[in-house]
Amino acid sequence: MKILTAKQTKELDAYTIEQDAISSINLMERASVAFTNWFLRKGFSQNNRKRPVFVFCGLGNNGGDGLAIARLLLGNQYEVTTCVVRYAETTSADFDQNYERLKKKHPIIEATEETHLPDIPANAVVIDALFGSGLNRTIEGIAAQAVKKMNRSGATLIAVDIASGLLPDSLSSGVIVRANYTISFELPKLALLLPHNDKFVGSWEAVSIGLNQTFIDDAPTSNYYVNTAFAQKIFKPRSKFSHKGSFGHALMIAGSEGKMGAAVMAVHGGLRAGAGLLTVHLPTRGYNVLQTALPEAMVSLDAHAQYVSNFPSIDDKKYSAIGIGPGLGKHSNTLRCLTKLLEKAQQPMVIDADAINLIAENQDKLLTNVPEYSIFTPHPKEFERLVGRTSTDYARLRTLKAFCQKHRVYVLLKGAHSALATPKGEVYFNSTGNPGMATAGTGDVLTGIITGLLSQRYTPFEAAALGMYVHGLAGDFAAKAEGQYSLMASDIINYMGIAFKTLENNANHE
Ligand SMILES: NC(=O)C1=CN([C@@H]2O[C@H](COP(=O)(O)OP(=O)(O)OC[C@H]3O[C@@H](n4cnc5c(N)ncnc54)[C@H](OP(=O)(O)O)[C@@H]3O)[C@@H](O)[C@H]2O)[C@@H](O)CC1
Ligand SMILES: [K+]
């Protein structure tokens, strides 16, 4: 799914009106119906009674949506209070039409100063329709006072299209509605996916309003959202004529004294992702634990007991994928080993954890030898070690894209919406996953999954994107069954089968 800019969305809006024989006011009605349907599905009742609804409207089309939504909710027997916040003189044409339609059946509060703003009880549901994608500067005056009043109310806040004050695709400042829910029209907006905006976005959904698909397909963008349909396209169901040789042979180099569990997690992830064969290379002291935990894996033992100091021959292209990093440690001999491996390796590798840290600490020597199209899987701290500190989410995105373009690698930056950047400078945001997954070992599992997929001849992009999606989906299934609180990395592994099965089932239906 594409993520478009506010400017492109405006063009898309106009194109749809022109090409699809729909008037602007009817498109606004479609958007308002889509929002209201979502609202009605949620219900928002308390003790079997509908909660009071307060709608705050601006003067443009976002405000117009608010007025239409107020009318639709009145029709559904909600008790609605509507307030138009008069921060300027001019109004949009579709705002005017919806204003007239609502005014016929319902009093509208006009707020030009703070005392006009209605008091909001804490059990209310507030619909924020002050500003949408047309916001282009900091909110001030009466509109700012309305935002502050909404934020102070303790009520449930729902943003129409986007929280007022939040710019759709650049850094925001000033007062911003702290929405509990955001209902974005048609496509997600970049701002919804960035960690620092979490408190303004809440949980969000994109609802379709039937905007022109041809325009969307042709629109240039470098930002994408990896949803189910996207993962589905990448996923390759197995043929009945396949055998274990068809799914490649992965090599995982991992583990050090005290961190052998990370190797176990990574190997387990790789096997569950369907690697035909998987050899783990680890220090001798990890042998018993690995073979006891995972008899399905083959083991290549290091020359050293406590850390990795060498690696098996990769000359004959025996391994269809190589992953390195989980629990690796940073011993000087491990560094020497990694240096040699990078010199020798001819194929894209999956590089995680201490392998990233070692590369970050020795960039001049190591970075140029990383094979093209390799996949780094850092968490934000590891990424910072690699590229330095950035002050905002937008600056971090720019740095992420530039790093991938410069070094011709993929970077999967882990987080709430993990971001996979490509050598072309594109970013793919993940749709799956939950806060319960921010716990020990989940990253090792992800590295294993991606290595396992890479070994089966998925391209590096496909392996990283599908791996990221499936990892999050398995985590979501685990959280649904067991809750987020005590979720562990091994729960993710346990639900990987179900996660793949959902992709498989859907693929069979197509
Ligand atoms: N996309 C679609 O297909 C559909 C979109 N729809 C809806 O339309 C919404 C976009 O509407 P919109 O373009 O009228 O802009 P909106 O956000 O209402 O702002 C109004 C005006 O306020 C101004 N302004 C800006 N910042 C300001 C500030 N800080 N303080 C004061 N004024 C400020 C600025 O005008 P300016 O003053 O710059 O001339 C701006 O034009 C969109 O979010 C969605 O809800 C659906 O109805 C149908 C399908
Ligand atoms: K809004």
Coordinates of C-alpha atoms and ligand atoms in Angstrom, one line a residue:
M1 CA 0.0 0.0 0.0
K2 CA 1.3 3.4 -0.9
I3 CA 1.8 6.3 1.4
L4 CA 1.1 9.6 -0.4
T5 CA 1.9 13.2 0.6
A6 CA -0.7 15.8 1.6
K7 CA -0.2 17.4 -1.8
Q8 CA -0.7 14.2 -3.7
T9 CA -3.8 13.5 -1.6
K10 CA -5.3 16.8 -2.7
E11 CA -4.5 15.9 -6.3
L12 CA -6.0 12.5 -5.8
D13 CA -9.2 14.1 -4.4
A14 CA -9.5 16.4 -7.4
Y15 CA -8.7 13.6 -9.9
T16 CA -11.4 11.3 -8.4
I17 CA -14.0 14.1 -8.6
E18 CA -13.0 14.7 -12.3
Q19 CA -12.7 11.1 -13.5
D20 CA -15.2 9.2 -11.4
A21 CA -18.2 11.5 -11.9
I22 CA -18.6 12.2 -8.2
S23 CA -19.1 15.7 -6.9
S24 CA -16.9 17.1 -4.2
I25 CA -19.9 17.2 -1.7
N26 CA -20.7 13.6 -2.4
L27 CA -17.1 12.6 -1.8
M28 CA -17.2 14.4 1.5
E29 CA -20.4 12.4 2.3
R30 CA -18.7 9.1 1.4
A31 CA -15.8 10.0 3.7
S32 CA -18.2 11.0 6.5
V33 CA -20.2 7.8 6.1
A34 CA -17.0 5.7 6.2
F35 CA -16.0 7.5 9.4
T36 CA -19.5 7.0 10.9
N37 CA -19.6 3.3 10.0
W38 CA -16.4 2.8 11.9
F39 CA -17.8 4.8 14.8
L40 CA -21.0 2.7 14.9
R41 CA -19.0 -0.5 14.8
K42 CA -17.1 0.7 17.9
G43 CA -20.4 1.7 19.5
F44 CA -19.0 4.0 22.2
S45 CA -21.5 3.2 24.8
Q46 CA -21.3 2.9 28.6
N47 CA -23.7 0.9 30.7
N48 CA -25.8 0.2 27.6
R49 CA -26.2 3.9 26.9
K50 CA -24.6 5.8 24.1
R51 CA -21.9 8.2 25.3
P52 CA -22.4 11.9 24.5
V53 CA -20.6 13.0 21.4
F54 CA -18.9 16.4 20.9
V55 CA -17.9 17.4 17.4
F56 CA -15.4 20.3 17.0
C57 CA -15.3 21.6 13.4
G58 CA -12.9 23.8 11.6
L59 CA -13.8 25.9 8.6
G60 CA -12.4 23.8 5.7
N61 CA -13.3 20.4 4.4
N62 CA -12.1 18.6 7.6
G63 CA -14.7 20.8 9.4
G64 CA -17.2 19.9 6.6
D65 CA -16.6 16.2 7.4
G66 CA -17.3 17.0 11.1
L67 CA -20.6 18.6 10.3
A68 CA -21.7 15.7 8.1
I69 CA -20.6 13.2 10.8
A70 CA -22.6 15.1 13.4
R71 CA -25.7 14.9 11.2
L72 CA -25.1 11.1 10.6
L73 CA -24.6 10.4 14.3
L74 CA -27.8 12.4 15.2
G75 CA -29.6 10.1 12.8
N76 CA -28.2 7.2 14.8
Q77 CA -29.7 8.5 18.0
Y78 CA -26.4 9.8 19.6
E79 CA -26.7 12.9 21.7
V80 CA -24.5 15.3 19.7
T81 CA -23.0 18.7 20.6
T82 CA -21.5 20.5 17.6
C83 CA -19.1 23.4 17.9
V84 CA -17.8 25.4 14.9
V85 CA -14.5 27.1 15.8
R86 CA -14.4 30.4 14.0
Y87 CA -10.6 30.9 13.7
A88 CA -11.0 32.8 10.3
E89 CA -13.5 34.5 8.1
T90 CA -13.5 32.1 5.1
T91 CA -15.1 28.7 4.9
S92 CA -15.0 26.1 2.1
A93 CA -18.0 25.5 -0.2
D94 CA -18.6 22.0 1.1
F95 CA -18.4 23.2 4.7
D96 CA -21.1 25.7 3.9
Q97 CA -23.4 23.1 2.4
N98 CA -23.0 20.7 5.4
Y99 CA -23.4 23.6 7.8
E100 CA -26.8 24.5 6.2
R101 CA -27.9 20.9 6.2
L102 CA -27.1 20.4 9.9
K103 CA -28.4 23.7 11.1
K104 CA -31.9 22.8 9.9
K105 CA -32.2 20.1 12.5
H106 CA -29.7 20.9 15.2
P107 CA -28.3 24.0 17.1
I108 CA -24.6 24.7 16.3
I109 CA -22.4 26.4 18.8
E110 CA -20.2 29.2 17.3
A111 CA -16.9 29.8 19.1
T112 CA -15.0 32.9 18.4
E113 CA -13.5 33.1 21.9
E114 CA -12.6 30.6 24.6
T115 CA -15.8 31.2 26.8
H116 CA -17.9 30.0 23.8
L117 CA -16.3 26.6 23.8
P118 CA -18.6 23.9 25.4
D119 CA -17.4 22.1 28.5
I120 CA -16.6 18.5 27.7
P121 CA -17.5 15.8 30.3
A122 CA -14.9 13.1 30.8
N123 CA -17.3 10.3 29.6
A124 CA -17.8 12.1 26.2
V125 CA -16.5 11.0 22.9
V126 CA -14.9 14.0 21.1
I127 CA -14.6 14.1 17.3
D128 CA -11.8 16.3 16.2
A129 CA -12.6 17.9 12.8
L130 CA -10.7 21.1 13.2
F131 CA -7.9 20.6 10.7
G132 CA -7.0 17.7 8.4
S133 CA -4.6 17.4 5.5
G134 CA -4.9 21.1 4.7
L135 CA -3.0 22.2 7.9
N136 CA 0.0 24.2 6.8
R137 CA 1.1 26.1 9.9
T138 CA 1.0 26.1 13.7
I139 CA -2.5 26.4 15.3
E140 CA -3.1 29.6 17.2
G141 CA -5.9 31.6 18.8
I142 CA -9.3 30.2 19.4
A143 CA -8.4 27.0 17.5
A144 CA -5.4 26.4 19.8
Q145 CA -7.7 26.9 22.8
A146 CA -10.2 24.4 21.4
V147 CA -7.3 21.8 21.0
K148 CA -6.1 22.4 24.6
K149 CA -9.7 22.0 25.9
M150 CA -10.1 18.7 24.0
N151 CA -6.8 17.5 25.4
R152 CA -7.6 18.5 28.9
S153 CA -11.1 16.9 28.9
G154 CA -10.1 13.3 29.7
A155 CA -12.7 12.2 27.0
T156 CA -12.0 9.8 24.2
L157 CA -10.6 11.8 21.3
I158 CA -11.1 10.6 17.7
A159 CA -9.4 12.4 14.9
V160 CA -11.1 12.8 11.5
D161 CA -8.4 12.0 8.9
I162 CA -5.5 13.2 11.2
A163 CA -5.1 14.9 14.6
S164 CA -5.5 18.6 14.3
G165 CA -2.0 20.2 14.5
L166 CA -0.2 17.2 13.1
L167 CA 1.3 17.8 9.7
P168 CA 0.8 14.7 7.4
D169 CA 4.3 14.5 6.2
S170 CA 6.6 16.9 7.9
L171 CA 7.7 17.9 11.4
S172 CA 4.9 19.5 13.5
S173 CA 5.1 22.2 16.2
G174 CA 2.7 23.9 18.6
V175 CA -0.5 22.4 20.0
I176 CA -1.7 19.1 18.6
V177 CA -4.7 17.0 19.5
R178 CA -3.7 13.9 21.5
A179 CA -6.1 11.5 19.7
N180 CA -6.9 8.1 21.0
Y181 CA -8.0 7.0 17.5
T182 CA -7.3 8.3 14.1
I183 CA -9.4 7.4 11.1
S184 CA -7.4 8.3 8.0
F185 CA -9.2 8.5 4.7
E186 CA -8.1 6.0 2.0
L187 CA -4.4 5.7 2.7
P188 CA -2.2 6.0 5.8
K189 CA -0.1 9.2 6.2
L190 CA 3.6 9.2 6.9
A191 CA 3.0 11.0 10.3
L192 CA 0.9 8.1 11.6
L193 CA 3.8 5.8 11.4
L194 CA 6.5 7.7 13.2
P195 CA 7.3 6.8 16.8
H196 CA 7.3 10.4 18.2
N197 CA 3.8 11.0 17.0
D198 CA 2.3 8.0 18.8
K199 CA 0.7 10.2 21.5
F200 CA -1.1 12.3 18.8
V201 CA -2.2 9.3 16.7
G202 CA -3.4 6.6 19.1
S203 CA -4.6 3.5 17.3
W204 CA -5.3 4.3 13.6
E205 CA -7.1 2.8 10.7
A206 CA -7.3 3.8 7.1
V207 CA -10.8 3.5 5.7
S208 CA -11.5 3.4 2.0
I209 CA -13.6 6.1 0.5
G210 CA -13.2 4.9 -3.1
L211 CA -10.6 7.3 -4.3
N212 CA -9.3 6.7 -7.9
Q213 CA -7.1 3.6 -7.9
T214 CA -5.4 4.4 -11.2
F215 CA -4.1 7.7 -9.8
I216 CA -2.8 5.8 -6.7
D217 CA -1.1 3.2 -8.8
D218 CA 0.7 5.8 -10.9
A219 CA 1.6 8.2 -8.1
P220 CA 5.3 8.3 -7.4
T221 CA 6.3 7.7 -3.8
S222 CA 9.2 6.3 -1.8
N223 CA 7.0 5.3 1.2
Y224 CA 5.0 2.2 1.5
Y225 CA 2.9 0.3 4.0
V226 CA 3.4 -3.5 4.2
N227 CA -0.2 -4.8 4.8
T228 CA -1.6 -8.3 4.4
A229 CA -2.2 -7.9 0.7
F230 CA 1.4 -6.9 0.2
A231 CA 2.8 -9.8 2.2
Q232 CA 0.5 -12.1 0.3
K233 CA 2.0 -11.1 -3.0
I234 CA 5.5 -12.0 -1.8
F235 CA 4.6 -15.3 -0.1
K236 CA 5.3 -18.4 -2.2
P237 CA 3.2 -21.5 -1.2
R238 CA 5.0 -24.8 -1.4
S239 CA 4.7 -27.1 -4.3
K240 CA 4.0 -30.8 -3.6
F241 CA 7.0 -31.7 -5.7
S242 CA 9.4 -29.9 -3.4
H243 CA 12.0 -31.5 -1.1
K244 CA 14.3 -30.1 1.6
G245 CA 16.9 -29.3 -1.0
S246 CA 14.4 -26.9 -2.7
F247 CA 14.5 -24.7 0.3
G248 CA 18.2 -24.1 0.6
H249 CA 20.8 -24.4 3.3
A250 CA 21.1 -21.5 5.7
L251 CA 24.2 -20.8 7.8
M252 CA 23.7 -18.9 11.1
I253 CA 26.8 -17.7 12.9
A254 CA 25.8 -16.8 16.5
G255 CA 26.3 -17.2 20.2
S256 CA 29.0 -16.5 22.8
E257 CA 29.4 -17.5 26.5
G258 CA 26.2 -16.4 28.3
K259 CA 24.3 -15.7 25.1
M260 CA 23.9 -19.1 23.5
G261 CA 20.1 -18.7 23.9
A262 CA 20.2 -16.0 21.2
A263 CA 21.7 -18.6 18.8
V264 CA 18.9 -21.0 19.7
M265 CA 16.2 -18.4 19.1
A266 CA 17.7 -17.4 15.7
V267 CA 18.0 -21.0 14.6
H268 CA 14.5 -21.7 15.7
G269 CA 13.2 -18.7 13.8
G270 CA 15.0 -19.9 10.7
L271 CA 13.7 -23.4 10.8
R272 CA 10.1 -22.3 11.4
A273 CA 10.5 -19.9 8.4
G274 CA 11.0 -23.0 6.4
A275 CA 14.8 -23.3 5.7
G276 CA 15.4 -26.7 4.1
L277 CA 18.6 -27.2 6.0
L278 CA 20.1 -25.0 8.7
T279 CA 23.7 -25.2 10.0
V280 CA 24.5 -23.1 13.1
H281 CA 28.1 -22.2 13.7
L282 CA 28.8 -21.5 17.4
P283 CA 31.3 -21.8 20.2
T284 CA 31.8 -25.3 21.4
R285 CA 30.2 -24.6 24.8
G286 CA 26.9 -24.0 23.0
Y287 CA 26.8 -27.5 21.4
N288 CA 24.8 -29.3 24.0
V289 CA 22.2 -26.6 24.6
L290 CA 21.7 -26.1 20.8
Q291 CA 21.4 -29.8 19.9
T292 CA 19.1 -30.5 22.9
A293 CA 16.8 -27.6 22.1
L294 CA 16.8 -28.0 18.3
P295 CA 17.8 -31.5 17.1
E296 CA 16.6 -30.4 13.6
A297 CA 19.6 -28.1 13.2
M298 CA 23.1 -29.1 12.1
V299 CA 26.0 -27.7 14.1
S300 CA 29.4 -26.5 13.0
L301 CA 31.7 -26.0 16.0
D302 CA 34.0 -23.1 16.4
A303 CA 37.6 -23.5 17.4
H304 CA 36.9 -21.7 20.6
A305 CA 34.7 -22.6 23.5
Q306 CA 33.3 -19.2 24.5
Y307 CA 33.1 -17.1 21.4
V308 CA 33.1 -17.3 17.6
S309 CA 36.6 -17.0 16.1
N310 CA 36.3 -18.7 12.8
F311 CA 33.6 -19.8 10.3
P312 CA 33.0 -22.8 8.1
S313 CA 34.1 -22.7 4.4
I314 CA 31.7 -20.7 2.3
D315 CA 33.8 -21.1 -0.9
D316 CA 31.6 -23.6 -2.7
K317 CA 28.4 -21.6 -2.2
K318 CA 27.2 -24.4 -0.1
Y319 CA 25.0 -22.0 1.9
S320 CA 22.2 -20.2 0.2
A321 CA 22.0 -17.7 3.0
I322 CA 24.2 -16.5 5.8
G323 CA 23.1 -14.8 9.0
I324 CA 25.4 -13.4 11.6
G325 CA 25.1 -11.6 14.9
P326 CA 22.6 -13.0 17.5
G327 CA 24.4 -13.3 20.8
L328 CA 27.8 -13.0 19.0
G329 CA 29.6 -10.7 21.5
K330 CA 32.4 -8.4 20.5
H331 CA 35.6 -10.3 21.3
S332 CA 38.6 -9.2 19.3
N333 CA 38.8 -12.6 17.7
T334 CA 35.2 -12.4 16.7
L335 CA 35.9 -9.1 15.0
R336 CA 38.8 -10.7 13.1
C337 CA 36.5 -13.5 12.1
L338 CA 33.8 -11.0 10.9
T339 CA 36.4 -9.0 9.0
K340 CA 37.4 -12.1 7.1
L341 CA 33.9 -13.3 6.5
L342 CA 32.9 -9.9 5.0
E343 CA 36.0 -10.1 2.7
K344 CA 35.1 -13.5 1.5
A345 CA 31.3 -13.4 1.3
Q346 CA 29.9 -13.0 -2.2
Q347 CA 26.2 -13.1 -1.4
P348 CA 23.9 -10.8 0.6
M349 CA 24.0 -11.6 4.3
V350 CA 21.7 -10.9 7.3
I351 CA 23.6 -8.8 9.8
D352 CA 22.3 -8.3 13.3
A353 CA 23.1 -7.3 16.9
D354 CA 26.8 -7.4 17.8
A355 CA 27.8 -8.0 14.1
I356 CA 26.2 -4.5 13.5
N357 CA 28.0 -3.1 16.6
L358 CA 31.3 -4.4 15.4
I359 CA 30.7 -2.9 11.9
A360 CA 29.7 0.4 13.5
E361 CA 32.9 0.5 15.6
N362 CA 35.1 -0.4 12.6
Q363 CA 33.2 1.3 9.8
D364 CA 36.3 2.4 7.8
K365 CA 37.5 -1.2 7.5
L366 CA 34.3 -3.2 7.4
L367 CA 31.5 -1.2 5.8
T368 CA 32.8 -1.3 2.3
N369 CA 33.2 -5.1 2.4
V370 CA 29.6 -5.7 3.3
P371 CA 28.1 -7.6 0.3
E372 CA 25.6 -5.6 -1.8
Y373 CA 22.0 -6.1 -0.8
S374 CA 22.8 -7.4 2.6
I375 CA 20.1 -6.8 5.3
F376 CA 21.0 -5.1 8.5
T377 CA 18.4 -5.5 11.3
P378 CA 19.3 -2.9 14.0
H379 CA 17.1 -1.7 16.8
P380 CA 17.2 2.1 17.2
K381 CA 20.3 2.1 19.4
E382 CA 22.3 -0.1 17.1
F383 CA 21.2 2.1 14.2
E384 CA 22.4 5.1 16.0
R385 CA 25.8 3.5 16.6
L386 CA 26.0 2.9 12.8
V387 CA 24.9 6.4 11.6
G388 CA 25.1 8.7 14.6
R389 CA 22.3 10.5 16.5
T390 CA 19.4 12.1 14.7
S391 CA 17.1 14.7 16.4
T392 CA 13.7 13.9 14.8
D393 CA 11.9 11.0 13.2
Y394 CA 12.1 12.7 9.9
A395 CA 15.8 13.3 10.2
R396 CA 16.2 9.6 11.1
L397 CA 14.2 8.6 8.0
R398 CA 16.4 10.7 5.8
T399 CA 19.5 9.2 7.3
L400 CA 18.1 5.7 7.0
K401 CA 17.4 6.2 3.3
A402 CA 20.8 7.8 2.6
F403 CA 22.7 5.0 4.4
C404 CA 20.9 2.3 2.3
Q405 CA 21.5 4.2 -0.9
K406 CA 25.2 4.9 -0.2
H407 CA 26.1 1.4 0.9
R408 CA 23.6 -0.5 -1.4
V409 CA 22.1 -2.4 1.5
Y410 CA 18.7 -3.0 3.2
V411 CA 18.2 -1.8 6.8
L412 CA 15.3 -3.0 8.8
L413 CA 15.0 -0.6 11.6
K414 CA 13.0 -2.3 14.4
G415 CA 10.4 -0.4 16.3
A416 CA 6.6 0.1 16.7
H417 CA 6.2 0.3 12.9
S418 CA 9.5 -1.3 11.8
A419 CA 10.9 0.5 8.8
L420 CA 12.6 -1.5 6.0
A421 CA 14.7 0.8 3.8
T422 CA 16.0 -0.2 0.4
P423 CA 19.1 0.6 -1.7
K424 CA 16.7 2.7 -3.9
G425 CA 15.9 4.9 -0.9
E426 CA 12.4 3.5 -0.4
V427 CA 10.9 2.8 3.0
Y428 CA 8.4 0.0 3.8
F429 CA 6.6 0.4 7.1
N430 CA 5.3 -2.7 8.8
S431 CA 1.7 -3.2 9.8
T432 CA 2.0 -6.0 12.2
G433 CA 3.5 -6.3 15.7
N434 CA 2.7 -5.0 19.2
P435 CA 4.4 -3.5 22.2
G436 CA 4.6 -6.9 23.9
M437 CA 7.3 -7.8 21.4
A438 CA 9.7 -5.3 22.8
T439 CA 11.4 -8.1 24.8
A440 CA 14.6 -10.2 24.9
G441 CA 15.2 -12.5 22.0
T442 CA 12.5 -11.2 19.5
G443 CA 15.2 -9.7 17.4
D444 CA 17.1 -13.0 17.2
V445 CA 14.0 -14.7 16.0
L446 CA 13.5 -12.1 13.3
T447 CA 17.1 -12.5 12.1
G448 CA 16.5 -16.3 11.9
I449 CA 13.3 -15.8 10.0
I450 CA 14.8 -13.5 7.4
T451 CA 17.9 -15.8 7.0
G452 CA 15.5 -18.8 6.6
L453 CA 13.5 -17.0 3.9
L454 CA 16.6 -15.8 2.1
S455 CA 17.9 -19.4 2.0
Q456 CA 14.7 -20.3 0.1
R457 CA 15.5 -18.0 -2.8
Y458 CA 13.3 -15.2 -1.7
T459 CA 15.1 -12.0 -2.9
P460 CA 16.7 -10.0 0.0
F461 CA 13.8 -7.5 -0.3
E462 CA 11.2 -10.2 -0.2
A463 CA 12.9 -12.0 2.7
A464 CA 13.2 -8.8 4.8
A465 CA 9.7 -7.6 4.0
L466 CA 7.9 -10.9 4.4
G467 CA 10.1 -11.8 7.5
M468 CA 9.2 -8.5 9.1
Y469 CA 5.5 -9.0 8.4
V470 CA 5.3 -12.6 9.6
H471 CA 7.3 -12.0 12.7
G472 CA 4.9 -9.2 13.7
L473 CA 1.9 -11.3 12.8
A474 CA 3.1 -14.2 14.9
G475 CA 3.6 -11.8 17.7
D476 CA 0.0 -10.5 17.3
F477 CA -1.4 -14.0 17.4
A478 CA 0.7 -14.7 20.5
A479 CA -0.5 -11.5 22.2
K480 CA -4.1 -12.3 21.3
A481 CA -3.9 -15.7 22.9
E482 CA -1.6 -14.9 25.9
G483 CA -1.8 -11.1 26.3
Q484 CA 1.1 -8.7 25.6
Y485 CA 2.4 -8.5 29.2
S486 CA 4.2 -11.7 29.5
L487 CA 4.9 -12.3 25.8
M488 CA 8.2 -13.9 25.2
A489 CA 10.3 -14.5 22.0
S490 CA 9.5 -18.2 22.1
D491 CA 5.8 -17.4 22.0
I492 CA 6.4 -15.7 18.6
I493 CA 8.1 -18.9 17.4
N494 CA 5.1 -21.0 18.6
Y495 CA 2.7 -18.8 16.5
M496 CA 4.8 -18.7 13.4
G497 CA 3.0 -21.7 12.0
I498 CA -0.4 -20.0 12.3
A499 CA 1.0 -16.8 10.8
F500 CA 2.3 -18.6 7.7
K501 CA -0.9 -20.6 7.6
T502 CA -3.0 -17.4 7.2
L503 CA -0.9 -16.4 4.2
E504 CA -1.1 -19.9 2.8
N505 CA -4.9 -20.1 3.2
N506 CA -5.4 -16.7 1.6
A507 CA -3.1 -17.7 -1.3
N508 CA -5.1 -20.8 -1.9
H509 CA -8.3 -18.8 -2.3
E510 CA -6.9 -16.5 -4.9
Ligands
LIG1 N1 -8.5 14.0 0.4 C1 -9.7 13.6 0.1 O1 -9.9 13.0 -0.9 C2 -10.8 14.0 0.9 C3 -10.7 14.9 2.0 N2 -11.6 15.2 2.8 C4 -11.4 16.1 4.0 O2 -10.8 17.3 3.6 C5 -9.7 17.6 4.5 C6 -8.8 18.6 3.9 O3 -9.6 19.7 3.8 P1 -9.0 21.2 3.4 O4 -8.0 21.0 2.3 O5 -10.1 22.0 3.2 O6 -8.1 21.6 4.7 P2 -8.4 21.6 6.3 O7 -7.5 20.7 6.9 O8 -9.9 21.4 6.5 O9 -8.0 23.1 6.6 C7 -8.7 24.2 6.2 C8 -7.9 25.4 5.9 O10 -7.4 26.0 7.0 C9 -6.2 26.8 6.7 N3 -5.2 26.5 7.7 C10 -4.2 25.6 7.6 N4 -3.5 25.6 8.8 C11 -4.1 26.5 9.6 C12 -3.8 26.9 10.9 N5 -2.8 26.4 11.6 N6 -4.5 27.9 11.4 C13 -5.6 28.5 10.7 N7 -5.9 28.1 9.4 C14 -5.1 27.1 8.9 C15 -5.8 26.4 5.3 O11 -6.2 27.5 4.4 P3 -5.3 28.8 4.2 O12 -5.5 29.7 5.4 O13 -3.8 28.3 4.2 O14 -5.7 29.3 2.9 C16 -6.7 25.2 5.0 O15 -7.1 25.1 3.7 C17 -9.1 16.2 4.8 O16 -8.3 16.2 5.9 C18 -10.4 15.4 4.9 O17 -10.9 15.5 6.2 C19 -12.9 14.6 2.6 O18 -14.0 15.5 2.9 C20 -13.2 14.1 1.2 C21 -12.1 13.4 0.6
K2 K -8.8 16.4 12.4

